[in-house]
Amino acid sequence: MGGRSRTNRTPYEIRLNLTALVDVTVLLLTFFMVVNQFASAERVEMPIPRPRESMARDRRIAEPVVINIIHRGPDAAPAYQIGPLAVGSLADLSQRLAVEKRNTPQIEVVLRADRRLDYARVREVMELLGEHAISKFHVVAEVASGR
Amino acid sequence: MTGRSDTGGVLRALPATSAIAPRRRRTRRPRRHVLRDVLVLNLTPMLDVIFNVLLFLIVVTRFSTPEGYLPARLPARSAAAPGFDVPRVPVRVYVTGDAVGGSCAVRINDRNAPPVAPEALIAQLAGLLKQPGFDERTPVYLSADDGVKWDDVVNVYNAALAASYQRIFFVRS
């Protein structure tokens, strides 16, 4: 009884001041929108080559076909991925490449290879490009800091 | 005495107050009502959306090193050369895995020449451009051994680009 009468008498109205929360949230939102590079299924997470005085530029390429060559250990064969699709072997990669080339004759190929790979592994894929009459492509490397 | 007269005064005054009271209520109520209204902005849906977007961005954000492209070429398969192109002596760059201290050795034009230090490679390649018969259009043939790391090959390729060569080709060793 006493408790109830005390509650009834309370003159306060509890309000949550959301201003600071909204401020911080909107700031965080803006930050993430600015710094975000949308994770692309086409770009597998891997250490890419880091050349001295890198000449690599982050230029826009219209609808590139990204080929990833993924390192799986010093003695293991690498894994391949073309676009978002993982392919089991070089033969499968060749088939996919043929399809892409048929669909887009002026195909723009981007070669993303793990920096730890032996050159032989990358050369095999380059030769595959040559077989499909793709003589120009783009090699992915780290952009020099400050560019 | 005073008590009686007071009671009488109150009784007499009663009808007068009851007559005034409703008039006051009619005039003041709407004003009070307006003053009591508080405009409250309902932020709940906005916060919901913002939190969802924030969560999405936090999940998909990658703080990775920025990557760029190096334009690369393979030698053309057809033997047909452009009609008016001057035949040029190419610069041949050999990348082998026989370095003593480093991961690879780079030699220019001669497989048996002493290797070029990695930090001097750009300057050495650029120096060739000053010789007669060489310019930016001079083809550079980059041939690397199979066991050389891809990182080293790209480093040499990048050095040729940095030395202003425009036609650099990956060729078989």
GROMACS .gro file of C-alpha atoms in nm:
model
  320
    1MET     CA    1   0.000   0.000   0.000
    2GLY     CA    2   0.275   0.240   0.103
    3GLY     CA    3   0.478   0.155  -0.208
    4ARG     CA    4   0.189   0.223  -0.440
    5SER     CA    5   0.118   0.560  -0.286
    6ARG     CA    6   0.485   0.654  -0.332
    7THR     CA    7   0.478   0.557  -0.699
    8ASN     CA    8   0.165   0.752  -0.763
    9ARG     CA    9   0.321   1.056  -0.616
   10THR     CA   10   0.636   1.043  -0.834
   11PRO     CA   11   0.638   1.361  -1.041
   12TYR     CA   12   0.919   1.247  -1.275
   13GLU     CA   13   0.887   1.134  -1.633
   14ILE     CA   14   1.178   0.917  -1.741
   15ARG     CA   15   1.305   1.004  -2.086
   16LEU     CA   16   1.607   0.863  -2.265
   17ASN     CA   17   1.814   1.131  -2.432
   18LEU     CA   18   1.916   0.975  -2.759
   19THR     CA   19   2.096   1.274  -2.904
   20ALA     CA   20   2.448   1.160  -2.817
   21LEU     CA   21   2.376   0.807  -2.934
   22VAL     CA   22   2.240   0.928  -3.266
   23ASP     CA   23   2.541   1.159  -3.307
   24VAL     CA   24   2.789   0.877  -3.256
   25THR     CA   25   2.594   0.633  -3.469
   26VAL     CA   26   2.565   0.868  -3.764
   27LEU     CA   27   2.935   0.949  -3.738
   28LEU     CA   28   3.023   0.580  -3.740
   29LEU     CA   29   2.789   0.524  -4.030
   30THR     CA   30   2.953   0.803  -4.230
   31PHE     CA   31   3.299   0.667  -4.147
   32PHE     CA   32   3.216   0.317  -4.265
   33MET     CA   33   3.047   0.446  -4.579
   34VAL     CA   34   3.359   0.643  -4.666
   35VAL     CA   35   3.623   0.379  -4.591
   36ASN     CA   36   3.429   0.081  -4.708
   37GLN     CA   37   3.552  -0.126  -4.998
   38PHE     CA   38   3.273  -0.370  -5.055
   39ALA     CA   39   3.396  -0.722  -5.010
   40SER     CA   40   3.373  -0.879  -5.347
   41ALA     CA   41   3.330  -1.247  -5.401
   42GLU     CA   42   3.559  -1.208  -5.702
   43ARG     CA   43   3.854  -1.097  -5.495
   44VAL     CA   44   3.984  -1.370  -5.272
   45GLU     CA   45   4.173  -1.258  -4.965
   46MET     CA   46   4.543  -1.322  -5.031
   47PRO     CA   47   4.880  -1.146  -5.008
   48ILE     CA   48   4.936  -0.981  -5.345
   49PRO     CA   49   5.275  -0.878  -5.489
   50ARG     CA   50   5.429  -0.571  -5.331
   51PRO     CA   51   5.672  -0.417  -5.580
   52ARG     CA   52   5.928  -0.155  -5.491
   53GLU     CA   53   5.812   0.191  -5.611
   54SER     CA   54   5.488   0.037  -5.732
   55MET     CA   55   5.350   0.162  -6.062
   56ALA     CA   56   5.016  -0.009  -5.998
   57ARG     CA   57   4.719   0.221  -6.029
   58ASP     CA   58   4.368   0.173  -5.907
   59ARG     CA   59   4.201   0.237  -6.240
   60ARG     CA   60   3.845   0.150  -6.326
   61ILE     CA   61   3.803  -0.146  -6.556
   62ALA     CA   62   3.460  -0.206  -6.702
   63GLU     CA   63   3.336  -0.554  -6.615
   64PRO     CA   64   3.671  -0.730  -6.574
   65VAL     CA   65   3.705  -1.106  -6.553
   66VAL     CA   66   3.911  -1.164  -6.240
   67ILE     CA   67   4.120  -1.480  -6.224
   68ASN     CA   68   4.246  -1.565  -5.876
   69ILE     CA   69   4.536  -1.807  -5.832
   70ILE     CA   70   4.528  -1.913  -5.471
   71HIS     CA   71   4.832  -2.048  -5.287
   72ARG     CA   72   4.761  -2.371  -5.098
   73GLY     CA   73   5.106  -2.459  -4.975
   74PRO     CA   74   5.456  -2.499  -5.117
   75ASP     CA   75   5.395  -2.842  -5.265
   76ALA     CA   76   5.024  -2.828  -5.335
   77ALA     CA   77   4.873  -2.723  -5.664
   78PRO     CA   78   4.708  -2.384  -5.647
   79ALA     CA   79   4.335  -2.331  -5.648
   80TYR     CA   80   4.175  -2.122  -5.918
   81GLN     CA   81   3.876  -1.896  -5.921
   82ILE     CA   82   3.735  -1.713  -6.219
   83GLY     CA   83   3.489  -1.442  -6.127
   84PRO     CA   84   3.303  -1.571  -5.823
   85LEU     CA   85   3.332  -1.933  -5.938
   86ALA     CA   86   3.592  -2.170  -5.799
   87VAL     CA   87   3.725  -2.407  -6.062
   88GLY     CA   88   3.901  -2.732  -5.991
   89SER     CA   89   4.172  -2.739  -6.253
   90LEU     CA   90   4.341  -2.552  -6.535
   91ALA     CA   91   4.122  -2.739  -6.783
   92ASP     CA   92   3.808  -2.612  -6.610
   93LEU     CA   93   3.955  -2.265  -6.602
   94SER     CA   94   4.019  -2.287  -6.974
   95GLN     CA   95   3.658  -2.388  -7.038
   96ARG     CA   96   3.525  -2.099  -6.832
   97LEU     CA   97   3.761  -1.860  -7.006
   98ALA     CA   98   3.637  -1.981  -7.344
   99VAL     CA   99   3.280  -1.907  -7.239
  100GLU     CA  100   3.375  -1.560  -7.115
  101LYS     CA  101   3.566  -1.489  -7.435
  102ARG     CA  102   3.271  -1.600  -7.646
  103ASN     CA  103   3.034  -1.376  -7.449
  104THR     CA  104   3.268  -1.076  -7.447
  105PRO     CA  105   3.525  -1.075  -7.728
  106GLN     CA  106   3.695  -0.762  -7.587
  107ILE     CA  107   3.745  -0.933  -7.254
  108GLU     CA  108   3.943  -0.754  -6.981
  109VAL     CA  109   4.127  -1.008  -6.767
  110VAL     CA  110   4.266  -0.925  -6.425
  111LEU     CA  111   4.520  -1.170  -6.290
  112ARG     CA  112   4.531  -1.189  -5.910
  113ALA     CA  113   4.798  -1.425  -5.791
  114ASP     CA  114   4.933  -1.490  -5.445
  115ARG     CA  115   5.280  -1.340  -5.407
  116ARG     CA  116   5.412  -1.666  -5.254
  117LEU     CA  117   5.338  -1.867  -5.568
  118ASP     CA  118   5.610  -1.994  -5.797
  119TYR     CA  119   5.617  -1.820  -6.131
  120ALA     CA  120   5.548  -2.152  -6.304
  121ARG     CA  121   5.197  -2.155  -6.155
  122VAL     CA  122   5.119  -1.810  -6.288
  123ARG     CA  123   5.288  -1.879  -6.622
  124GLU     CA  124   5.051  -2.172  -6.679
  125VAL     CA  125   4.756  -1.937  -6.651
  126MET     CA  126   4.925  -1.679  -6.874
  127GLU     CA  127   4.975  -1.944  -7.139
  128LEU     CA  128   4.606  -2.026  -7.108
  129LEU     CA  129   4.529  -1.661  -7.179
  130GLY     CA  130   4.753  -1.681  -7.485
  131GLU     CA  131   4.566  -1.989  -7.607
  132HIS     CA  132   4.244  -1.791  -7.594
  133ALA     CA  133   4.404  -1.504  -7.787
  134ILE     CA  134   4.408  -1.278  -7.484
  135SER     CA  135   4.739  -1.099  -7.507
  136LYS     CA  136   4.660  -0.800  -7.287
  137PHE     CA  137   4.566  -0.835  -6.924
  138HIS     CA  138   4.619  -0.666  -6.588
  139VAL     CA  139   4.842  -0.788  -6.309
  140VAL     CA  140   4.727  -0.705  -5.959
  141ALA     CA  141   4.985  -0.553  -5.725
  142GLU     CA  142   4.982  -0.333  -5.419
  143VAL     CA  143   4.950   0.036  -5.478
  144ALA     CA  144   5.240   0.242  -5.342
  145SER     CA  145   5.151   0.414  -5.019
  146GLY     CA  146   5.047   0.775  -5.063
  147ARG     CA  147   4.896   0.718  -5.409
  148MET     CA  148  -1.933   3.872   1.578
  149THR     CA  149  -1.682   3.849   1.314
  150GLY     CA  150  -1.753   3.480   1.263
  151ARG     CA  151  -2.122   3.536   1.191
  152SER     CA  152  -2.072   3.820   0.954
  153ASP     CA  153  -1.808   3.612   0.769
  154THR     CA  154  -2.042   3.317   0.725
  155GLY     CA  155  -2.305   3.544   0.590
  156GLY     CA  156  -2.062   3.697   0.344
  157VAL     CA  157  -1.954   3.359   0.216
  158LEU     CA  158  -2.309   3.242   0.165
  159ARG     CA  159  -2.388   3.552  -0.023
  160ALA     CA  160  -2.082   3.534  -0.236
  161LEU     CA  161  -2.135   3.169  -0.343
  162PRO     CA  162  -2.365   3.224  -0.637
  163ALA     CA  163  -2.134   3.489  -0.770
  164THR     CA  164  -1.824   3.258  -0.778
  165SER     CA  165  -2.018   2.969  -0.929
  166ALA     CA  166  -2.132   3.199  -1.202
  167ILE     CA  167  -1.779   3.321  -1.283
  168ALA     CA  168  -1.604   2.981  -1.274
  169PRO     CA  169  -1.745   2.830  -1.596
  170ARG     CA  170  -1.663   3.147  -1.790
  171ARG     CA  171  -1.295   3.123  -1.685
  172ARG     CA  172  -1.276   2.758  -1.782
  173ARG     CA  173  -1.412   2.822  -2.129
  174THR     CA  174  -1.157   3.092  -2.205
  175ARG     CA  175  -0.841   2.938  -2.053
  176ARG     CA  176  -0.870   2.566  -2.124
  177PRO     CA  177  -0.773   2.571  -2.490
  178ARG     CA  178  -0.464   2.784  -2.417
  179ARG     CA  179  -0.342   2.548  -2.146
  180HIS     CA  180  -0.406   2.255  -2.374
  181VAL     CA  181  -0.185   2.403  -2.646
  182LEU     CA  182   0.095   2.478  -2.404
  183ARG     CA  183   0.098   2.127  -2.263
  184ASP     CA  184   0.149   1.966  -2.607
  185VAL     CA  185   0.512   1.863  -2.657
  186LEU     CA  186   0.638   1.786  -3.004
  187VAL     CA  187   0.826   1.457  -2.981
  188LEU     CA  188   1.022   1.330  -3.278
  189ASN     CA  189   0.995   0.956  -3.293
  190LEU     CA  190   1.348   0.842  -3.376
  191THR     CA  191   1.288   0.471  -3.337
  192PRO     CA  192   1.249   0.378  -3.708
  193MET     CA  193   1.543   0.597  -3.804
  194LEU     CA  194   1.761   0.436  -3.538
  195ASP     CA  195   1.651   0.092  -3.654
  196VAL     CA  196   1.754   0.167  -4.010
  197ILE     CA  197   2.080   0.333  -3.910
  198PHE     CA  198   2.180   0.043  -3.688
  199ASN     CA  199   2.101  -0.203  -3.963
  200VAL     CA  200   2.307  -0.011  -4.217
  201LEU     CA  201   2.589   0.033  -3.965
  202LEU     CA  202   2.593  -0.337  -3.886
  203PHE     CA  203   2.599  -0.424  -4.255
  204LEU     CA  204   2.887  -0.188  -4.323
  205ILE     CA  205   3.085  -0.315  -4.023
  206VAL     CA  206   3.044  -0.672  -4.146
  207VAL     CA  207   3.138  -0.611  -4.510
  208THR     CA  208   3.418  -0.360  -4.455
  209ARG     CA  209   3.769  -0.479  -4.536
  210PHE     CA  210   4.068  -0.290  -4.411
  211SER     CA  211   4.301  -0.438  -4.668
  212THR     CA  212   4.592  -0.291  -4.857
  213PRO     CA  213   4.480  -0.102  -5.164
  214GLU     CA  214   4.547  -0.287  -5.486
  215GLY     CA  215   4.599  -0.162  -5.837
  216TYR     CA  216   4.671  -0.290  -6.184
  217LEU     CA  217   4.988  -0.316  -6.388
  218PRO     CA  218   4.906  -0.340  -6.759
  219ALA     CA  219   5.067  -0.659  -6.892
  220ARG     CA  220   5.114  -0.826  -7.228
  221LEU     CA  221   5.200  -1.155  -7.384
  222PRO     CA  222   5.375  -1.172  -7.719
  223ALA     CA  223   5.120  -1.181  -8.002
  224ARG     CA  224   5.075  -1.525  -8.155
  225SER     CA  225   5.051  -1.405  -8.513
  226ALA     CA  226   5.378  -1.328  -8.681
  227ALA     CA  227   5.230  -1.032  -8.865
  228ALA     CA  228   5.404  -0.718  -8.749
  229PRO     CA  229   5.272  -0.369  -8.809
  230GLY     CA  230   5.397  -0.256  -9.149
  231PHE     CA  231   5.575   0.062  -9.051
  232ASP     CA  232   5.713  -0.044  -8.717
  233VAL     CA  233   6.091  -0.011  -8.702
  234PRO     CA  234   6.253  -0.338  -8.604
  235ARG     CA  235   6.411  -0.292  -8.266
  236VAL     CA  236   6.658  -0.483  -8.059
  237PRO     CA  237   6.469  -0.592  -7.749
  238VAL     CA  238   6.593  -0.560  -7.394
  239ARG     CA  239   6.599  -0.904  -7.239
  240VAL     CA  240   6.562  -0.934  -6.866
  241TYR     CA  241   6.633  -1.270  -6.705
  242VAL     CA  242   6.506  -1.352  -6.359
  243THR     CA  243   6.665  -1.661  -6.210
  244GLY     CA  244   6.651  -1.819  -5.871
  245ASP     CA  245   7.024  -1.839  -5.815
  246ALA     CA  246   7.089  -1.534  -5.600
  247VAL     CA  247   7.332  -1.581  -5.315
  248GLY     CA  248   7.167  -1.369  -5.051
  249GLY     CA  249   6.833  -1.277  -5.205
  250SER     CA  250   6.543  -1.469  -5.348
  251CYS     CA  251   6.629  -1.412  -5.715
  252ALA     CA  252   6.891  -1.271  -5.948
  253VAL     CA  253   6.816  -1.030  -6.230
  254ARG     CA  254   7.039  -0.998  -6.535
  255ILE     CA  255   6.997  -0.770  -6.831
  256ASN     CA  256   7.067  -0.888  -7.188
  257ASP     CA  257   7.317  -1.154  -7.085
  258ARG     CA  258   7.242  -1.463  -6.881
  259ASN     CA  259   7.602  -1.481  -6.767
  260ALA     CA  260   7.639  -1.118  -6.667
  261PRO     CA  261   7.668  -1.027  -6.300
  262PRO     CA  262   7.326  -0.984  -6.142
  263VAL     CA  263   7.182  -0.638  -6.095
  264ALA     CA  264   7.102  -0.531  -5.742
  265PRO     CA  265   6.722  -0.500  -5.695
  266GLU     CA  266   6.748  -0.138  -5.583
  267ALA     CA  267   6.957  -0.047  -5.891
  268LEU     CA  268   6.732  -0.220  -6.142
  269ILE     CA  269   6.515   0.079  -6.233
  270ALA     CA  270   6.819   0.303  -6.283
  271GLN     CA  271   6.996   0.044  -6.494
  272LEU     CA  272   6.695  -0.015  -6.718
  273ALA     CA  273   6.640   0.358  -6.750
  274GLY     CA  274   7.009   0.401  -6.839
  275LEU     CA  275   6.961   0.174  -7.142
  276LEU     CA  276   6.708   0.419  -7.282
  277LYS     CA  277   6.982   0.677  -7.327
  278GLN     CA  278   7.174   0.452  -7.565
  279PRO     CA  279   7.120   0.500  -7.938
  280GLY     CA  280   6.848   0.278  -8.086
  281PHE     CA  281   6.660   0.245  -7.757
  282ASP     CA  282   6.351   0.434  -7.651
  283GLU     CA  283   6.028   0.380  -7.458
  284ARG     CA  284   5.890   0.171  -7.746
  285THR     CA  285   6.178  -0.074  -7.724
  286PRO     CA  286   6.028  -0.411  -7.629
  287VAL     CA  287   6.135  -0.565  -7.302
  288TYR     CA  288   6.123  -0.942  -7.285
  289LEU     CA  289   6.092  -1.061  -6.931
  290SER     CA  290   6.178  -1.424  -6.884
  291ALA     CA  291   6.172  -1.582  -6.541
  292ASP     CA  292   6.259  -1.929  -6.415
  293ASP     CA  293   5.974  -2.144  -6.294
  294GLY     CA  294   6.097  -2.151  -5.935
  295VAL     CA  295   6.113  -1.774  -5.893
  296LYS     CA  296   5.847  -1.629  -5.669
  297TRP     CA  297   5.567  -1.437  -5.839
  298ASP     CA  298   5.638  -1.143  -5.609
  299ASP     CA  299   5.992  -1.114  -5.753
  300VAL     CA  300   5.868  -1.137  -6.111
  301VAL     CA  301   5.616  -0.860  -6.052
  302ASN     CA  302   5.889  -0.654  -5.888
  303VAL     CA  303   6.107  -0.678  -6.200
  304TYR     CA  304   5.809  -0.610  -6.425
  305ASN     CA  305   5.724  -0.304  -6.218
  306ALA     CA  306   6.087  -0.185  -6.243
  307ALA     CA  307   6.065  -0.194  -6.624
  308LEU     CA  308   5.742   0.004  -6.610
  309ALA     CA  309   5.901   0.253  -6.370
  310ALA     CA  310   6.190   0.293  -6.616
  311SER     CA  311   5.932   0.415  -6.871
  312TYR     CA  312   5.922   0.114  -7.100
  313GLN     CA  313   5.584   0.080  -7.264
  314ARG     CA  314   5.607  -0.264  -7.423
  315ILE     CA  315   5.698  -0.526  -7.167
  316PHE     CA  316   5.621  -0.888  -7.246
  317PHE     CA  317   5.624  -1.202  -7.037
  318VAL     CA  318   5.810  -1.461  -7.242
  319ARG     CA  319   5.912  -1.820  -7.180
  320SER     CA  320   6.261  -1.870  -7.049
   0.00000   0.00000   0.00000
